[in-house]
PDB file of C-alpha atoms and ligand atoms in Angstrom:
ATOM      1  CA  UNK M  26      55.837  -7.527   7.871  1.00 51.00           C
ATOM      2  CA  UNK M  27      55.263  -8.488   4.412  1.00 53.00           C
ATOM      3  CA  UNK M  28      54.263  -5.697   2.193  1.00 60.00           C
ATOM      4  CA  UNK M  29      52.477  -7.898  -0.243  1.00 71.00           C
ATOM      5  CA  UNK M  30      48.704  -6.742  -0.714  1.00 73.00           C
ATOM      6  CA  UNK M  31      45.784  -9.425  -0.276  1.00 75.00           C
ATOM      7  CA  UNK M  32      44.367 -10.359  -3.937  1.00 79.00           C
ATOM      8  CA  UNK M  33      40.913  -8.586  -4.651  1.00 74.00           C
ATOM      9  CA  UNK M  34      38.091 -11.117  -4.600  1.00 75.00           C
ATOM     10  CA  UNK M  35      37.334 -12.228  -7.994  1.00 78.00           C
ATOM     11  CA  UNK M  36      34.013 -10.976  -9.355  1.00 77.00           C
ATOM     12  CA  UNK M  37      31.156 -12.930  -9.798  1.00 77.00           C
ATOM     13  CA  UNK M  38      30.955 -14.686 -13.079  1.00 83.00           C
ATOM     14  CA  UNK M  39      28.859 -13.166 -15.072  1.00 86.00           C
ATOM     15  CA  UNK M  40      25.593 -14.630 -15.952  1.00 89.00           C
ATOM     16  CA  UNK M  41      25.505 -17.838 -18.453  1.00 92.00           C
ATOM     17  CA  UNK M  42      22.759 -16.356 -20.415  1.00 92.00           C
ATOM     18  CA  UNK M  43      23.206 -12.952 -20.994  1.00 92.00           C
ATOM     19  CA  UNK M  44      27.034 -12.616 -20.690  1.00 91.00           C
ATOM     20  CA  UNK M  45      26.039 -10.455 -17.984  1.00 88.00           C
ATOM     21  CA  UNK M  46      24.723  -7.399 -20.581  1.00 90.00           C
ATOM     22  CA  UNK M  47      21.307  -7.875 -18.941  1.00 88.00           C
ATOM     23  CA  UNK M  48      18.808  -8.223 -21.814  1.00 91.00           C
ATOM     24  CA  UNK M  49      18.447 -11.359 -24.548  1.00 92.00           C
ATOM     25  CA  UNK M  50      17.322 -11.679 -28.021  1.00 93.00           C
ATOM     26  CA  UNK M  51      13.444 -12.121 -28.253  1.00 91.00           C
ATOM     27  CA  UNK M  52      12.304 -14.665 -30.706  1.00 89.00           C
ATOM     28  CA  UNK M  53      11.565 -12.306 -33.152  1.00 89.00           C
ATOM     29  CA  UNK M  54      14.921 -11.426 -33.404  1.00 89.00           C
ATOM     30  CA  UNK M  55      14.531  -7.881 -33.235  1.00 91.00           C
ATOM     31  CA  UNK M  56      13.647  -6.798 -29.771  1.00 92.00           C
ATOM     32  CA  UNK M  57      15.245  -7.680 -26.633  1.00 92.00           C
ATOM     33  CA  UNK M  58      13.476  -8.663 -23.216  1.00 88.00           C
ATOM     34  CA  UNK M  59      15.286  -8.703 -19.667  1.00 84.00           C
ATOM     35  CA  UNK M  60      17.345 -11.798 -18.979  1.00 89.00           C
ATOM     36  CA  UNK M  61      16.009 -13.769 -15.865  1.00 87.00           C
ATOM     37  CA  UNK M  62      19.245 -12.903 -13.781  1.00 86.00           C
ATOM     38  CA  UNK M  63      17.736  -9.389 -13.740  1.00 85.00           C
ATOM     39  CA  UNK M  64      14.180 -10.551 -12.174  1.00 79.00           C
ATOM     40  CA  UNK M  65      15.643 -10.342  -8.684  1.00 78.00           C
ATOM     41  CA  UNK M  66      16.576  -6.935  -9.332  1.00 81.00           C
ATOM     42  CA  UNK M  67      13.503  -5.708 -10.777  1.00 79.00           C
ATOM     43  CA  UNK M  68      11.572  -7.067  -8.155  1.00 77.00           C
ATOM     44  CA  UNK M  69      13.465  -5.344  -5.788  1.00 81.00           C
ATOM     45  CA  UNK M  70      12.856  -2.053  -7.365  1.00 84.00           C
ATOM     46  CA  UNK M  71       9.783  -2.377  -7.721  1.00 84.00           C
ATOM     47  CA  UNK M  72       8.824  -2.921  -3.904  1.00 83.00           C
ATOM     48  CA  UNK M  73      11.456   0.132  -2.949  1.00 88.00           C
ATOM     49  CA  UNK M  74       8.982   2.251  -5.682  1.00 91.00           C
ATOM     50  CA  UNK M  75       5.915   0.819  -4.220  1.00 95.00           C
ATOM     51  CA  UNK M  76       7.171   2.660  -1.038  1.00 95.00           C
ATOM     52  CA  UNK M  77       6.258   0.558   1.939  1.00 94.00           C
ATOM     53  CA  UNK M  78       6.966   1.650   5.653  1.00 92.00           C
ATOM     54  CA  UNK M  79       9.825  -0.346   7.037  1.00 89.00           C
ATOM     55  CA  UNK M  80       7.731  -2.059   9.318  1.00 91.00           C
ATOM     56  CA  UNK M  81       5.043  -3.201   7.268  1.00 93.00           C
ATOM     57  CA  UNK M  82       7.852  -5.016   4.339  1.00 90.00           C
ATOM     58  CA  UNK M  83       7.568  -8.477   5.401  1.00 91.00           C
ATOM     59  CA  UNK M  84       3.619  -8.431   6.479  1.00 94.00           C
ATOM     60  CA  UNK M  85       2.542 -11.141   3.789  1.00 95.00           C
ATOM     61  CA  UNK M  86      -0.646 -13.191   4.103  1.00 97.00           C
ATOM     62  CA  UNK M  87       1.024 -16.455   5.044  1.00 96.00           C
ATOM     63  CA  UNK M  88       1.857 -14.369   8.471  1.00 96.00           C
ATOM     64  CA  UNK M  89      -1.252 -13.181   8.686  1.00 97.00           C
ATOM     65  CA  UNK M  90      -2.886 -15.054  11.721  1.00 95.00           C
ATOM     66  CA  UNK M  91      -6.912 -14.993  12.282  1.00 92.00           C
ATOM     67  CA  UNK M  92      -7.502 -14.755  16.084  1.00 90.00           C
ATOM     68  CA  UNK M  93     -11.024 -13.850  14.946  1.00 94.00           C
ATOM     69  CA  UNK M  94     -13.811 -15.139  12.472  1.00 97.00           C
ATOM     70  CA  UNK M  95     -13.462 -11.560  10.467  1.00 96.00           C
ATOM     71  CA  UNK M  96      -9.983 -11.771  10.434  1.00 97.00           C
ATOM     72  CA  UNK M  97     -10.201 -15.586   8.711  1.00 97.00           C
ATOM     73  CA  UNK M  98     -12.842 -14.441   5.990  1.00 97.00           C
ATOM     74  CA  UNK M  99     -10.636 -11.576   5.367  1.00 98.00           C
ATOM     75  CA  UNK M 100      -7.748 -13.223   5.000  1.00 98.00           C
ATOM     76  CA  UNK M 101      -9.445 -15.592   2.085  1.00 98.00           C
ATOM     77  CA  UNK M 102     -11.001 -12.762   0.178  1.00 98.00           C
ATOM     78  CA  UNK M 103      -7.391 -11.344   0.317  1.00 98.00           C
ATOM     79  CA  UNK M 104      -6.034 -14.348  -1.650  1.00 98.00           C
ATOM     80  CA  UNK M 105      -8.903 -14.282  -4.107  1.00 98.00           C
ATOM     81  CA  UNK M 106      -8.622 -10.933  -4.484  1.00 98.00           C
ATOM     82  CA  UNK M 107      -4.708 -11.870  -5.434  1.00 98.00           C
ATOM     83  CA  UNK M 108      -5.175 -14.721  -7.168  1.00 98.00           C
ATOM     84  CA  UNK M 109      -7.777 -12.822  -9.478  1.00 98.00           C
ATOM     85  CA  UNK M 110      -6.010 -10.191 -10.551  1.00 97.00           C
ATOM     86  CA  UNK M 111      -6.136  -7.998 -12.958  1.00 95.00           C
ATOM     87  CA  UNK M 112      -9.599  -9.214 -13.068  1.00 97.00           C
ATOM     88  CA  UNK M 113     -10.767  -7.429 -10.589  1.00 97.00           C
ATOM     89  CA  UNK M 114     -13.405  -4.828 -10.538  1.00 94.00           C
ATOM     90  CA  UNK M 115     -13.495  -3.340  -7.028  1.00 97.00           C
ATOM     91  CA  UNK M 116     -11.266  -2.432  -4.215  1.00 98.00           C
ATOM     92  CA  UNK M 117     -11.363  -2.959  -0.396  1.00 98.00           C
ATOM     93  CA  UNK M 118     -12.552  -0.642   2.193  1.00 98.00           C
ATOM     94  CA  UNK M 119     -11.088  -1.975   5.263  1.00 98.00           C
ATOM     95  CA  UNK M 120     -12.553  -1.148   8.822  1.00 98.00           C
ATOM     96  CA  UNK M 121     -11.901  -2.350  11.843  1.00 96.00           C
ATOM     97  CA  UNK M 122     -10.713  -1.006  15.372  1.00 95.00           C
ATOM     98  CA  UNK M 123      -6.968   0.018  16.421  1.00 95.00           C
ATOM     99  CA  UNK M 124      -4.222  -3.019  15.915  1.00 95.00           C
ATOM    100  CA  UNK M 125      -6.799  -5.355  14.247  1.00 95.00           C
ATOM    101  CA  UNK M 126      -4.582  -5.957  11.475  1.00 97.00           C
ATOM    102  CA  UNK M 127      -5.987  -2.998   8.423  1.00 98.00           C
ATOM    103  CA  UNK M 128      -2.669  -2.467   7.183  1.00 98.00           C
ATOM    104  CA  UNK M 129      -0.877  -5.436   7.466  1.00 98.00           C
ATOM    105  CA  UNK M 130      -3.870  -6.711   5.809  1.00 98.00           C
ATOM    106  CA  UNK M 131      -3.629  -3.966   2.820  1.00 98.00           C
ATOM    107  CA  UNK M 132       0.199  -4.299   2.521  1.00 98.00           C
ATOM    108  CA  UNK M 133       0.495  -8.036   2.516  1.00 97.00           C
ATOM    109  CA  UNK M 134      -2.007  -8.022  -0.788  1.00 98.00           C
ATOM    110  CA  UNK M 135       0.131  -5.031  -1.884  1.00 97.00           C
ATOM    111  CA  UNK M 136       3.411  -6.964  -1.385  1.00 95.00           C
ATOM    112  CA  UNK M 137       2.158  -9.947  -3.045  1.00 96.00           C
ATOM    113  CA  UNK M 138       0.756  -8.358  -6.346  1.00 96.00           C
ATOM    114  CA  UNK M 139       3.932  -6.232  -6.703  1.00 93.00           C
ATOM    115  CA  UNK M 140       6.517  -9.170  -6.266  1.00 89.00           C
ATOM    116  CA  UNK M 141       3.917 -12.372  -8.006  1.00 90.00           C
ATOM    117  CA  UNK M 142       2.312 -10.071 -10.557  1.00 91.00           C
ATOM    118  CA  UNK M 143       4.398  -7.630 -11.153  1.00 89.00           C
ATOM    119  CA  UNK M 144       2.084  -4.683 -10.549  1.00 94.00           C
ATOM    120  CA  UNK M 145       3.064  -1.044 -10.378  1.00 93.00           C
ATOM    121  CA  UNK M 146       1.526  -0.180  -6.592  1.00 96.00           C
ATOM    122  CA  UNK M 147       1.705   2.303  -3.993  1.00 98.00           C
ATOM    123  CA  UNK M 148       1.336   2.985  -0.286  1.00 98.00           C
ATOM    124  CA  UNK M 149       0.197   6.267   0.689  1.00 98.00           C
ATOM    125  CA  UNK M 150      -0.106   7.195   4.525  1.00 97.00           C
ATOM    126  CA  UNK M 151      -2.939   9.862   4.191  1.00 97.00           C
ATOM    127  CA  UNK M 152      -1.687  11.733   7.002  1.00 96.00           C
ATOM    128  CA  UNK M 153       2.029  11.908   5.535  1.00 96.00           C
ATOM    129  CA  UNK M 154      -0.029  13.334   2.291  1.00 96.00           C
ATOM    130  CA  UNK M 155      -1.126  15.641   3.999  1.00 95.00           C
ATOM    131  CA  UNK M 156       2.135  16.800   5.430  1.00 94.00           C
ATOM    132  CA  UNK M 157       4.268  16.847   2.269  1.00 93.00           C
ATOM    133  CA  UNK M 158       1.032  18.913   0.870  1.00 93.00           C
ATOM    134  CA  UNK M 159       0.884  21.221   4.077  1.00 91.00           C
ATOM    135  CA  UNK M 160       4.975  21.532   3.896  1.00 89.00           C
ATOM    136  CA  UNK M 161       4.569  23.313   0.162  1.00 87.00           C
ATOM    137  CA  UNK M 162       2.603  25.876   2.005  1.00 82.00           C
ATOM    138  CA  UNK M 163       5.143  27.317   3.839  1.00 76.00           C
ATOM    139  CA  UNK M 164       8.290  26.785   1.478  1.00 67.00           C
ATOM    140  CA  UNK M 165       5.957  28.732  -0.819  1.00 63.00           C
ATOM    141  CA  UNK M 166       5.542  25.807  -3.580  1.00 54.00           C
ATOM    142  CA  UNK M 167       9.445  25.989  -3.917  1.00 58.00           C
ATOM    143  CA  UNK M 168      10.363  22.467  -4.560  1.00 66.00           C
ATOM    144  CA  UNK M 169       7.504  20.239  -5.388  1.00 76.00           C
ATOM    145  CA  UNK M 170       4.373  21.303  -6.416  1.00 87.00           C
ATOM    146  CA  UNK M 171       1.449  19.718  -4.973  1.00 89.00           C
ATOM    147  CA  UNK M 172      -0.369  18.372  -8.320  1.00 91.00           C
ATOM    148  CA  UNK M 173       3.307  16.755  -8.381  1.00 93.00           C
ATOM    149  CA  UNK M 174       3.550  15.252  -5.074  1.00 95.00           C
ATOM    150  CA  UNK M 175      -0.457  13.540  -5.634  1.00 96.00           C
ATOM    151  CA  UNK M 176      -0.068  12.558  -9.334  1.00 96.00           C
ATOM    152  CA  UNK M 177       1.678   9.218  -8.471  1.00 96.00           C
ATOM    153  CA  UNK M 178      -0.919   8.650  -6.208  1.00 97.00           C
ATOM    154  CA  UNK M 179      -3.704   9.491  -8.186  1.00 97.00           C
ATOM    155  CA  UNK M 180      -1.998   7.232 -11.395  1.00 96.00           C
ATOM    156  CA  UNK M 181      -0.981   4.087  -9.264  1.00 97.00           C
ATOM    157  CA  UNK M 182      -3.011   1.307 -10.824  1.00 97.00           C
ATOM    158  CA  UNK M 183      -3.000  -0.149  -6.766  1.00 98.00           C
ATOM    159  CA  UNK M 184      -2.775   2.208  -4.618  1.00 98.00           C
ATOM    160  CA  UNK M 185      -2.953   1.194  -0.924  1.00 98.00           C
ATOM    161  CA  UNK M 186      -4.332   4.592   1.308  1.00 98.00           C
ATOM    162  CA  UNK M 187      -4.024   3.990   4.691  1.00 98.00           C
ATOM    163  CA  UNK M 188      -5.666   5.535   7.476  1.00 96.00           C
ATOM    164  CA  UNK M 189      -8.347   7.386   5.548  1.00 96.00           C
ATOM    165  CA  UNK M 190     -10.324   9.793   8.227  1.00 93.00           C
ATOM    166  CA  UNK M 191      -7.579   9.703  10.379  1.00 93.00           C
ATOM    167  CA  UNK M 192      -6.997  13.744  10.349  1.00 91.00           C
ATOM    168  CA  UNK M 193      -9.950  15.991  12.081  1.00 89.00           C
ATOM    169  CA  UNK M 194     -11.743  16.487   8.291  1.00 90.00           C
ATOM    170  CA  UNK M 195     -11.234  20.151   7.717  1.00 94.00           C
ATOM    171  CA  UNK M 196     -12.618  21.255   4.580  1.00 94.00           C
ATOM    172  CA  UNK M 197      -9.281  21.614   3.360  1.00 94.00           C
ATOM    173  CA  UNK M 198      -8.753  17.620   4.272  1.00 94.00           C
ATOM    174  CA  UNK M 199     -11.454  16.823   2.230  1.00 94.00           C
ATOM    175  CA  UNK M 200     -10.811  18.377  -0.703  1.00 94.00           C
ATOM    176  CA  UNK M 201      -7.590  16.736  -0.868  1.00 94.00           C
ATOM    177  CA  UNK M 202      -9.048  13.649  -0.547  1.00 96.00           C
ATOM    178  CA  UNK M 203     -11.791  13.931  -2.865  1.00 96.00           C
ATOM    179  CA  UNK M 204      -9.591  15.547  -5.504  1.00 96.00           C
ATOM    180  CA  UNK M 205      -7.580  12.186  -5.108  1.00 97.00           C
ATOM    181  CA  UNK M 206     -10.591   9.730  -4.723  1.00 97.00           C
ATOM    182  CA  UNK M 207     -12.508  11.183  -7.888  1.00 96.00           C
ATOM    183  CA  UNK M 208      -9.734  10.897  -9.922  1.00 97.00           C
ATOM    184  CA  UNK M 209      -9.025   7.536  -9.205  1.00 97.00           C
ATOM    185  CA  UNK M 210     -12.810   6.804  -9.804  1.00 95.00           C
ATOM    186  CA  UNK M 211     -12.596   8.515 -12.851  1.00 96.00           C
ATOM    187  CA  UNK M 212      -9.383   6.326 -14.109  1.00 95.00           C
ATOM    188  CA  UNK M 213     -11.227   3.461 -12.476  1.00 95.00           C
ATOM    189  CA  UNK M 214      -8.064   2.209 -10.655  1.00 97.00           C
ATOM    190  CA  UNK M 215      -8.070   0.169  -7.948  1.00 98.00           C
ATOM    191  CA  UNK M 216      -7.427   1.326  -4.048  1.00 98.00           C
ATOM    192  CA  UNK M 217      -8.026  -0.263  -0.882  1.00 98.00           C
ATOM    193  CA  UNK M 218      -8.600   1.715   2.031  1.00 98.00           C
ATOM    194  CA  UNK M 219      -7.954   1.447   5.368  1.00 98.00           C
ATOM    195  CA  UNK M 220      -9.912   3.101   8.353  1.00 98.00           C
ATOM    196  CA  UNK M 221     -10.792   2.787  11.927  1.00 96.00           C
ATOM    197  CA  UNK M 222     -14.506   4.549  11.277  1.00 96.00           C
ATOM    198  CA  UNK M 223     -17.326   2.481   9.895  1.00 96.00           C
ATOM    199  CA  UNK M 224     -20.882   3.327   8.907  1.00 95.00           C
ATOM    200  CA  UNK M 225     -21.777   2.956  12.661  1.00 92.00           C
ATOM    201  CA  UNK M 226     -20.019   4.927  15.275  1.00 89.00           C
ATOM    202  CA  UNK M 227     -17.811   2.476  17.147  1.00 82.00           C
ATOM    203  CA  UNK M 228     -19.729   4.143  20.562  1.00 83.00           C
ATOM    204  CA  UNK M 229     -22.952   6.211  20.987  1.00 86.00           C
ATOM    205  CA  UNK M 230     -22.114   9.909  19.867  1.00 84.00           C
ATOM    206  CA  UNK M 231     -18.910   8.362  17.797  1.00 87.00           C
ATOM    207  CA  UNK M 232     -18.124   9.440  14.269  1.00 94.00           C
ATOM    208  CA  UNK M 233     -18.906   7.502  11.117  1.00 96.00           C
ATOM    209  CA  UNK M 234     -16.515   7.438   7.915  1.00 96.00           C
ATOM    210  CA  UNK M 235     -19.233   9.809   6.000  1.00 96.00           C
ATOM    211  CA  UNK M 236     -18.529  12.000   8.325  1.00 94.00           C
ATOM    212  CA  UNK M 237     -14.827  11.742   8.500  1.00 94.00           C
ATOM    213  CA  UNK M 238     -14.661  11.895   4.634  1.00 95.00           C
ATOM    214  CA  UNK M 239     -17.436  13.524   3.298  1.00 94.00           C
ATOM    215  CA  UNK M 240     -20.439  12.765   1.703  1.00 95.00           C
ATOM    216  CA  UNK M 241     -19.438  12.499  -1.771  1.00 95.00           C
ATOM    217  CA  UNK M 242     -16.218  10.246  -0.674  1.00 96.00           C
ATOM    218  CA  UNK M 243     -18.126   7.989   0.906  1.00 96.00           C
ATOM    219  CA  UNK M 244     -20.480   7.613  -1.449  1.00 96.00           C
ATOM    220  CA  UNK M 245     -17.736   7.058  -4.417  1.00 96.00           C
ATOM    221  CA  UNK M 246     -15.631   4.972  -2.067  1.00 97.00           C
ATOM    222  CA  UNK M 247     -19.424   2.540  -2.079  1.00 97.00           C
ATOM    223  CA  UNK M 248     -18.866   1.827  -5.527  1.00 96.00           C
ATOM    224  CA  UNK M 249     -15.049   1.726  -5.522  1.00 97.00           C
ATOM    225  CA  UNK M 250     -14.338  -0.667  -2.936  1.00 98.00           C
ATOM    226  CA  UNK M 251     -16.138  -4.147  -1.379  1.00 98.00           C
ATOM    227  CA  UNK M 252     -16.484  -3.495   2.241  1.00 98.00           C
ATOM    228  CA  UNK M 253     -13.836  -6.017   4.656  1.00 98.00           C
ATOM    229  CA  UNK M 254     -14.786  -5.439   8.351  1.00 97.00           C
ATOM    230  CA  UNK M 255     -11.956  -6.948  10.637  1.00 97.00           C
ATOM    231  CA  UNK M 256     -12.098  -7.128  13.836  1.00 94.00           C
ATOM    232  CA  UNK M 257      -9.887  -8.488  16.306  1.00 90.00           C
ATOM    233  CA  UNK M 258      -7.826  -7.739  19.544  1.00 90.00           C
ATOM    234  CA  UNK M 259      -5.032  -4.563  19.583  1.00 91.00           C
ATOM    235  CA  UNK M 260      -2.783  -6.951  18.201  1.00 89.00           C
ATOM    236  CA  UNK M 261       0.299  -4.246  19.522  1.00 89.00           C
ATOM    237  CA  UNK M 262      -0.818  -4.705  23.012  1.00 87.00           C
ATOM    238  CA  UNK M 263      -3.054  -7.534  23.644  1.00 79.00           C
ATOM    239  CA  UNK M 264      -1.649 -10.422  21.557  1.00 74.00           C
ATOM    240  CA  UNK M 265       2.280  -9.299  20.736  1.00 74.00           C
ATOM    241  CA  UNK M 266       3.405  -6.466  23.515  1.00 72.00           C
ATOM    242  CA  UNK M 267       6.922  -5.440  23.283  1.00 71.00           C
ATOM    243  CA  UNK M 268       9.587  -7.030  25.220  1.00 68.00           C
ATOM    244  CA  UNK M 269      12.882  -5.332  26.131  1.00 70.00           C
ATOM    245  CA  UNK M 270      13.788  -8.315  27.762  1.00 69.00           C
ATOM    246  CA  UNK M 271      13.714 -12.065  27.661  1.00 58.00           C
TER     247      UNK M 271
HETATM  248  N1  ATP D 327      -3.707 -10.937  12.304  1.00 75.94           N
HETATM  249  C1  ATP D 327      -2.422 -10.603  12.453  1.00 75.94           C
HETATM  250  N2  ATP D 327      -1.444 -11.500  12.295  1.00 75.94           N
HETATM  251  C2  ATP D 327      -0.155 -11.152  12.471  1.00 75.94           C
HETATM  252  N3  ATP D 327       0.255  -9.909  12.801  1.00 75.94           N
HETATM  253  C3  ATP D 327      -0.686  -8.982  12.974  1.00 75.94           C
HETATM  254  C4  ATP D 327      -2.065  -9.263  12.809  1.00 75.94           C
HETATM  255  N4  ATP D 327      -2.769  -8.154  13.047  1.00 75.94           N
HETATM  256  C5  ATP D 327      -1.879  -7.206  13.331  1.00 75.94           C
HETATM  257  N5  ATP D 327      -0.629  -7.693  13.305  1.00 75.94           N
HETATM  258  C6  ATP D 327       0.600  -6.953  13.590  1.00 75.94           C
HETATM  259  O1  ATP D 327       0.284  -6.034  14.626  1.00 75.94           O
HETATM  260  C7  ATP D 327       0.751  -4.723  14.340  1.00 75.94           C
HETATM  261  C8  ATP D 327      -0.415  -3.773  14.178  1.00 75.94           C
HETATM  262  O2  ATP D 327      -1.184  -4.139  13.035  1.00 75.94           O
HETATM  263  P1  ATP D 327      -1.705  -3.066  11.976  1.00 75.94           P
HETATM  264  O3  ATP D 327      -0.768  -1.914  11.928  1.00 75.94           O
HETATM  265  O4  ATP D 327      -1.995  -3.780  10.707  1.00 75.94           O
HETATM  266  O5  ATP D 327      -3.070  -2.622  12.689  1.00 75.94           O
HETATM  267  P2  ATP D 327      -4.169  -1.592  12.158  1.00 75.94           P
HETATM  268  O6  ATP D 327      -5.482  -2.296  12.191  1.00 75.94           O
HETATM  269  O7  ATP D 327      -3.730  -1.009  10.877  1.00 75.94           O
HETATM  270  O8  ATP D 327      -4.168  -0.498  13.338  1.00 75.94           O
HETATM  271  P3  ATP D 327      -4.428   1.096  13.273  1.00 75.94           P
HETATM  272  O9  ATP D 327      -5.910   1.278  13.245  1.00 75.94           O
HETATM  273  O10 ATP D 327      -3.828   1.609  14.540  1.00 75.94           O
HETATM  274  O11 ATP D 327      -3.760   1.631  12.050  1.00 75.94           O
HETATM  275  C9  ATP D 327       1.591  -4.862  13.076  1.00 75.94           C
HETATM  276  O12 ATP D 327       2.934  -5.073  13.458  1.00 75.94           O
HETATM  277  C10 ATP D 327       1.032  -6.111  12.404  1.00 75.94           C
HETATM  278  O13 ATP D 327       2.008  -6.769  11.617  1.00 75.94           O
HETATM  279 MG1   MG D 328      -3.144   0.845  10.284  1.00 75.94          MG
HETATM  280 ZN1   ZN D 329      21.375 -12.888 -17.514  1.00 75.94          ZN
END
């Protein structure tokens, strides 16, 4: 047997521009700016800091289908809403019934500003919040404090909060979530929402998202955020069940 070792690979040549260091000369001559061999890269970090579920990274609007009038007008104010950032002066308050499409909705515009525009967002499960918040309870405030684990949230120039109302609204709940909201109106950044409760109960003796959220949230949320209803079919079981096999 021969005893002689396979050669390493060679490593990649480093980048024409940059020499590989990374950064170039501005014109001024005195600063330096990222070379484009590091876009890639920067893009990448900032969709793993925008913090999007695994199975919502590759919802984008071009696979965003609309079974459903709603769905279609949606889907356009999406792309203005895109193309027209930053100027944009409101958010979106999505609502619409189980599997209609809220958060692919939300994360697709999310997606798309981060990697086209390079903005700093963030997706925030309310109900996970409320966890990580809850779990500081019982390790006695040990680790993270709670103003820590909501200041990203509350600072996020996007911030994508999904399943608002989603939690039976204890008063506790609410706080939380006005403490978060009020802020954000305050700082006048931009959120879209995404809930299954409306103004109307979905059925006679159903809740509404005032009720869910609070008066005051609701009330902010009116001026925070233009109002997307979407409706469609439970896209999980009606239009794209799961199949073990072929
Ligand atoms: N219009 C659509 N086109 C393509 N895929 C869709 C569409 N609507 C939903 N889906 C897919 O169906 C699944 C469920 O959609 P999603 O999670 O966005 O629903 P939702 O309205 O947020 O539901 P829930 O109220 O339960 O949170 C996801 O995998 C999503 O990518
Ligand atoms: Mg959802
Ligand atoms: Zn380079």
């Amino acid at each position: 047997m021969s005893s002689v070792l396979p050669e390493p690979p060679a490593p990649p040549p480093p980048c024409p521009l940059c020499k590989g260091f990374g950064f170039l000369q501005a014109p001024d001559g005195r600063t330096l700016v990222p070379c484009s061999c590091r876009a890639e890269e920067r893009s990448t970090a900032r969709r793993v800091s925008a913090r999007i579920p695994e199975r919502y990274r590759n919802c984008s609007l071009e696979n965003f289908n609309h079974l459903t009038e709603s769905q279609r007008s949606a889907k356009a104010l999406a792309w203005r809403f895109i193309e027209s950032w930053p100027a944009v002066d409101a958010g979106l308050l999505i609502v619409g019934p189980v599997g209609a499409g809220k958060t692919h909705l939300a994360v697709a515009i999310l997606n798309e500003l981060v990697e086209s525009k390079g903005v700093r967002g963030l997706f925030c499960d309310f109900t996970d919040l409320l966890d990580r918040l809850q779990s500081t309870f019982s390790r006695g405030g040990a680790d993270e404090s709670q103003d820590e684990i909501v200041e990203p949230y509350r600072e996020a120039p996007l911030l994508v909060l999904d399943e608002l109302g989603s939690r039976r609204p204890t008063d506790w709940v609410r706080d939380v979530l006005y403490g978060l909201l009020n802020t954000r109106y305050n700082r006048k950044r931009l959120t879209i929402v995404t809930t299954n409760f409306g103004d109307q109960p979905e059925k006679p003796g159903g809740e509404t998202l005032e009720l869910r959220v609070g008066v005051p949230v609701r009330s902010r949320l009116a001026e925070m955020c233009q109002l997307v209803p979407l409706s469609g079919p439970d896209y999980r079981r009606e239009v794209r069940p799961g199949r073990v096999f072929a």
